[in-house]
Amino acid sequence: MAEAAKLVGAGCATIALAGAGAGIGIVLFGALINAVARNPSLTKQLFGYAILGFALTEAIALFALMVVFLILFAL
């Protein structure tokens, strides 16, 4: 019973990884393409902000993955 609960908990924790993927793909780079289309002269500055946002969003995904592994192997 406890093993099944661990697997269900780990499965629920992986939902955060889907949110990170949506955050990177749709919100971050979709907004970058939209902003560059509106004002191409700011491409270099906007790309720097997009890379920073990508790194922060990916860090959240790695934290979620760490929680999944903690649930599976440490408890």
Coordinates of N, CA, C and O in Angstrom, one line a residue:
M1 N 0.8 -1.2 0.0 CA 0.0 0.0 0.0 C 0.9 1.3 0.0 O 0.6 2.2 -0.7
A2 N 1.9 1.2 0.8 CA 2.8 2.4 0.9 C 3.5 2.6 -0.5 O 3.8 3.8 -0.9
E3 N 3.9 1.5 -1.1 CA 4.6 1.7 -2.4 C 3.7 2.3 -3.4 O 4.1 3.1 -4.2
A4 N 2.4 1.9 -3.4 CA 1.5 2.5 -4.4 C 1.3 4.0 -4.1 O 1.2 4.8 -5.0
A5 N 1.2 4.4 -2.8 CA 1.1 5.8 -2.5 C 2.3 6.6 -2.9 O 2.2 7.7 -3.4
K6 N 3.5 6.0 -2.8 CA 4.7 6.7 -3.3 C 4.6 6.9 -4.8 O 5.0 8.0 -5.3
L7 N 4.2 5.9 -5.5 CA 4.1 6.0 -7.0 C 3.1 7.1 -7.4 O 3.3 7.8 -8.3
V8 N 1.9 7.1 -6.7 CA 0.9 8.1 -7.0 C 1.4 9.5 -6.7 O 1.2 10.4 -7.5
G9 N 2.1 9.6 -5.6 CA 2.7 10.9 -5.2 C 3.7 11.4 -6.2 O 3.7 12.6 -6.6
A10 N 4.5 10.5 -6.6 CA 5.6 10.9 -7.6 C 4.9 11.2 -9.0 O 5.3 12.2 -9.6
G11 N 3.8 10.5 -9.3 CA 3.1 10.9 -10.6 C 2.5 12.2 -10.5 O 2.5 13.0 -11.4
C12 N 1.9 12.6 -9.3 CA 1.3 13.9 -9.1 C 2.4 15.0 -9.2 O 2.1 16.1 -9.6
A13 N 3.6 14.7 -8.6 CA 4.6 15.7 -8.6 C 5.2 16.0 -10.0 O 5.7 17.0 -10.3
T14 N 5.0 15.0 -10.9 CA 5.6 15.2 -12.3 C 4.7 16.2 -13.1 O 5.1 16.6 -14.1
I15 N 3.5 16.5 -12.6 CA 2.6 17.5 -13.2 C 3.3 18.8 -13.3 O 3.2 19.6 -14.3
A16 N 4.2 19.1 -12.4 CA 4.9 20.4 -12.4 C 5.9 20.5 -13.6 O 6.1 21.6 -14.1
L17 N 6.3 19.3 -14.1 CA 7.2 19.3 -15.2 C 6.5 19.7 -16.5 O 7.0 20.4 -17.4
A18 N 5.2 19.3 -16.6 CA 4.4 19.8 -17.7 C 4.2 21.3 -17.7 O 4.2 22.0 -18.7
G19 N 4.0 21.8 -16.5 CA 3.8 23.3 -16.3 C 5.1 24.0 -16.7 O 5.0 25.1 -17.3
A20 N 6.2 23.5 -16.4 CA 7.5 24.1 -16.8 C 7.6 24.1 -18.3 O 8.1 25.0 -18.9
G21 N 7.2 23.0 -18.9 CA 7.3 22.9 -20.4 C 6.4 23.9 -21.1 O 6.8 24.5 -22.1
A22 N 5.2 24.0 -20.5 CA 4.3 25.0 -21.1 C 4.8 26.5 -20.8 O 4.7 27.3 -21.7
G23 N 5.4 26.7 -19.7 CA 6.0 28.0 -19.4 C 7.1 28.4 -20.3 O 7.2 29.5 -20.8
I24 N 7.9 27.4 -20.6 CA 9.0 27.7 -21.5 C 8.6 27.9 -23.0 O 8.9 28.9 -23.6
G25 N 7.7 27.0 -23.4 CA 7.3 27.0 -24.8 C 6.4 28.1 -25.2 O 6.6 28.9 -26.1
I26 N 5.3 28.1 -24.5 CA 4.2 29.0 -24.9 C 4.4 30.4 -24.4 O 4.4 31.4 -25.1
V27 N 4.6 30.5 -23.1 CA 4.6 31.8 -22.4 C 5.9 32.6 -22.7 O 5.9 33.7 -23.2
L28 N 7.1 31.9 -22.6 CA 8.3 32.6 -22.7 C 8.7 32.9 -24.1 O 8.9 34.0 -24.5
F29 N 8.9 31.8 -24.9 CA 9.3 32.0 -26.3 C 8.2 32.6 -27.2 O 8.5 33.2 -28.2
G30 N 7.0 32.2 -26.9 CA 5.9 32.8 -27.7 C 5.8 34.3 -27.5 O 5.6 35.1 -28.4
A31 N 6.0 34.8 -26.2 CA 6.1 36.2 -25.9 C 7.3 36.9 -26.6 O 7.2 38.0 -27.0
L32 N 8.4 36.1 -26.6 CA 9.6 36.7 -27.3 C 9.3 36.9 -28.8 O 9.7 38.0 -29.3
I33 N 8.7 36.0 -29.4 CA 8.4 36.1 -30.9 C 7.5 37.2 -31.1 O 7.6 38.0 -32.0
N34 N 6.5 37.4 -30.2 CA 5.5 38.4 -30.4 C 6.2 39.8 -30.2 O 5.9 40.8 -30.9
A35 N 7.0 39.9 -29.2 CA 7.7 41.2 -28.9 C 8.7 41.6 -30.0 O 8.8 42.7 -30.4
V36 N 9.4 40.6 -30.5 CA 10.3 40.9 -31.6 C 9.6 41.3 -32.9 O 10.0 42.2 -33.7
A37 N 8.4 40.7 -33.1 CA 7.6 41.0 -34.3 C 7.1 42.5 -34.1 O 7.0 43.2 -35.1
R38 N 6.9 42.9 -32.9 CA 6.4 44.3 -32.7 C 7.5 45.3 -32.8 O 7.3 46.4 -33.3
N39 N 8.7 45.0 -32.3 CA 9.8 45.9 -32.2 C 11.1 45.2 -32.5 O 11.8 44.8 -31.5
P40 N 11.5 45.0 -33.7 CA 12.7 44.3 -34.0 C 14.0 44.9 -33.5 O 15.0 44.2 -33.4
S41 N 14.0 46.2 -33.2 CA 15.2 46.8 -32.8 C 15.6 46.4 -31.4 O 16.8 46.6 -31.0
L42 N 14.7 45.8 -30.6 CA 15.0 45.3 -29.3 C 15.3 43.9 -29.2 O 15.3 43.3 -28.1
T43 N 15.7 43.3 -30.3 CA 15.9 41.8 -30.3 C 16.9 41.3 -29.4 O 16.7 40.4 -28.6
K44 N 18.1 42.0 -29.3 CA 19.2 41.6 -28.5 C 18.8 41.7 -27.0 O 19.1 40.7 -26.2
Q45 N 18.2 42.7 -26.6 CA 17.8 42.9 -25.2 C 16.7 41.9 -24.8 O 16.8 41.3 -23.7
L46 N 15.8 41.7 -25.6 CA 14.7 40.8 -25.3 C 15.2 39.4 -25.3 O 14.7 38.6 -24.5
F47 N 16.1 39.0 -26.1 CA 16.7 37.7 -26.1 C 17.4 37.4 -24.8 O 17.3 36.3 -24.3
G48 N 18.1 38.4 -24.3 CA 18.8 38.2 -23.0 C 17.7 38.0 -21.9 O 17.9 37.1 -21.0
Y49 N 16.6 38.7 -21.9 CA 15.6 38.4 -20.9 C 14.9 37.1 -21.1 O 14.6 36.4 -20.1
A50 N 14.8 36.6 -22.3 CA 14.2 35.3 -22.6 C 15.1 34.2 -22.1 O 14.6 33.2 -21.5
I51 N 16.4 34.3 -22.2 CA 17.4 33.3 -21.7 C 17.3 33.3 -20.2 O 17.4 32.2 -19.6
L52 N 17.2 34.4 -19.6 CA 17.1 34.5 -18.1 C 15.8 33.8 -17.7 O 15.8 33.0 -16.7
G53 N 14.7 34.1 -18.3 CA 13.5 33.4 -18.0 C 13.5 31.9 -18.2 O 13.0 31.2 -17.4
F54 N 14.2 31.5 -19.3 CA 14.3 30.1 -19.6 C 15.1 29.4 -18.4 O 14.7 28.3 -18.0
A55 N 16.2 30.0 -18.0 CA 17.0 29.4 -16.9 C 16.2 29.3 -15.6 O 16.2 28.3 -14.9
L56 N 15.4 30.4 -15.3 CA 14.7 30.3 -14.0 C 13.5 29.3 -14.1 O 13.2 28.6 -13.2
T57 N 12.9 29.2 -15.3 CA 11.8 28.2 -15.4 C 12.4 26.8 -15.4 O 11.8 25.9 -14.8
E58 N 13.5 26.6 -16.0 CA 14.1 25.3 -16.0 C 14.6 24.9 -14.6 O 14.6 23.7 -14.3
A59 N 15.0 25.9 -13.8 CA 15.4 25.6 -12.4 C 14.2 25.1 -11.6 O 14.3 24.2 -10.8
I60 N 13.0 25.7 -11.9 CA 11.8 25.2 -11.2 C 11.5 23.7 -11.6 O 11.1 22.9 -10.8
A61 N 11.7 23.4 -12.9 CA 11.5 22.1 -13.4 C 12.5 21.1 -12.7 O 12.1 20.0 -12.4
L62 N 13.7 21.5 -12.5 CA 14.7 20.6 -11.9 C 14.3 20.4 -10.4 O 14.5 19.3 -9.9
F63 N 13.8 21.5 -9.7 CA 13.4 21.3 -8.4 C 12.2 20.3 -8.3 O 12.1 19.5 -7.4
A64 N 11.3 20.4 -9.2 CA 10.2 19.4 -9.3 C 10.7 18.0 -9.5 O 10.2 17.1 -8.9
L65 N 11.6 17.9 -10.4 CA 12.2 16.5 -10.6 C 12.9 16.0 -9.4 O 12.8 14.8 -9.1
M66 N 13.6 16.9 -8.7 CA 14.2 16.5 -7.4 C 13.2 16.0 -6.4 O 13.4 15.0 -5.7
V67 N 12.1 16.7 -6.3 CA 11.0 16.2 -5.4 C 10.5 14.8 -5.8 O 10.2 14.0 -4.9
V68 N 10.3 14.6 -7.1 CA 9.9 13.3 -7.5 C 10.9 12.2 -7.1 O 10.5 11.2 -6.6
F69 N 12.2 12.5 -7.3 CA 13.2 11.5 -6.9 C 13.2 11.3 -5.4 O 13.5 10.2 -4.9
L70 N 13.0 12.4 -4.6 CA 13.0 12.3 -3.2 C 11.8 11.4 -2.7 O 11.9 10.6 -1.8
I71 N 10.6 11.6 -3.4 CA 9.5 10.8 -3.0 C 9.8 9.3 -3.3 O 9.4 8.4 -2.5
L72 N 10.3 9.0 -4.5 CA 10.6 7.7 -4.9 C 11.6 6.9 -4.1 O 11.5 5.8 -3.7
F73 N 12.8 7.6 -3.8 CA 13.9 6.9 -3.3 C 14.3 7.2 -1.9 O 15.1 6.5 -1.3
A74 N 13.8 8.3 -1.3 CA 14.2 8.7 0.0 C 13.2 8.4 1.1 O 13.5 8.3 2.3
L75 N 11.9 8.2 0.7 CA 10.9 7.9 1.7 C 10.6 6.5 1.7 O 10.6 5.7 0.9

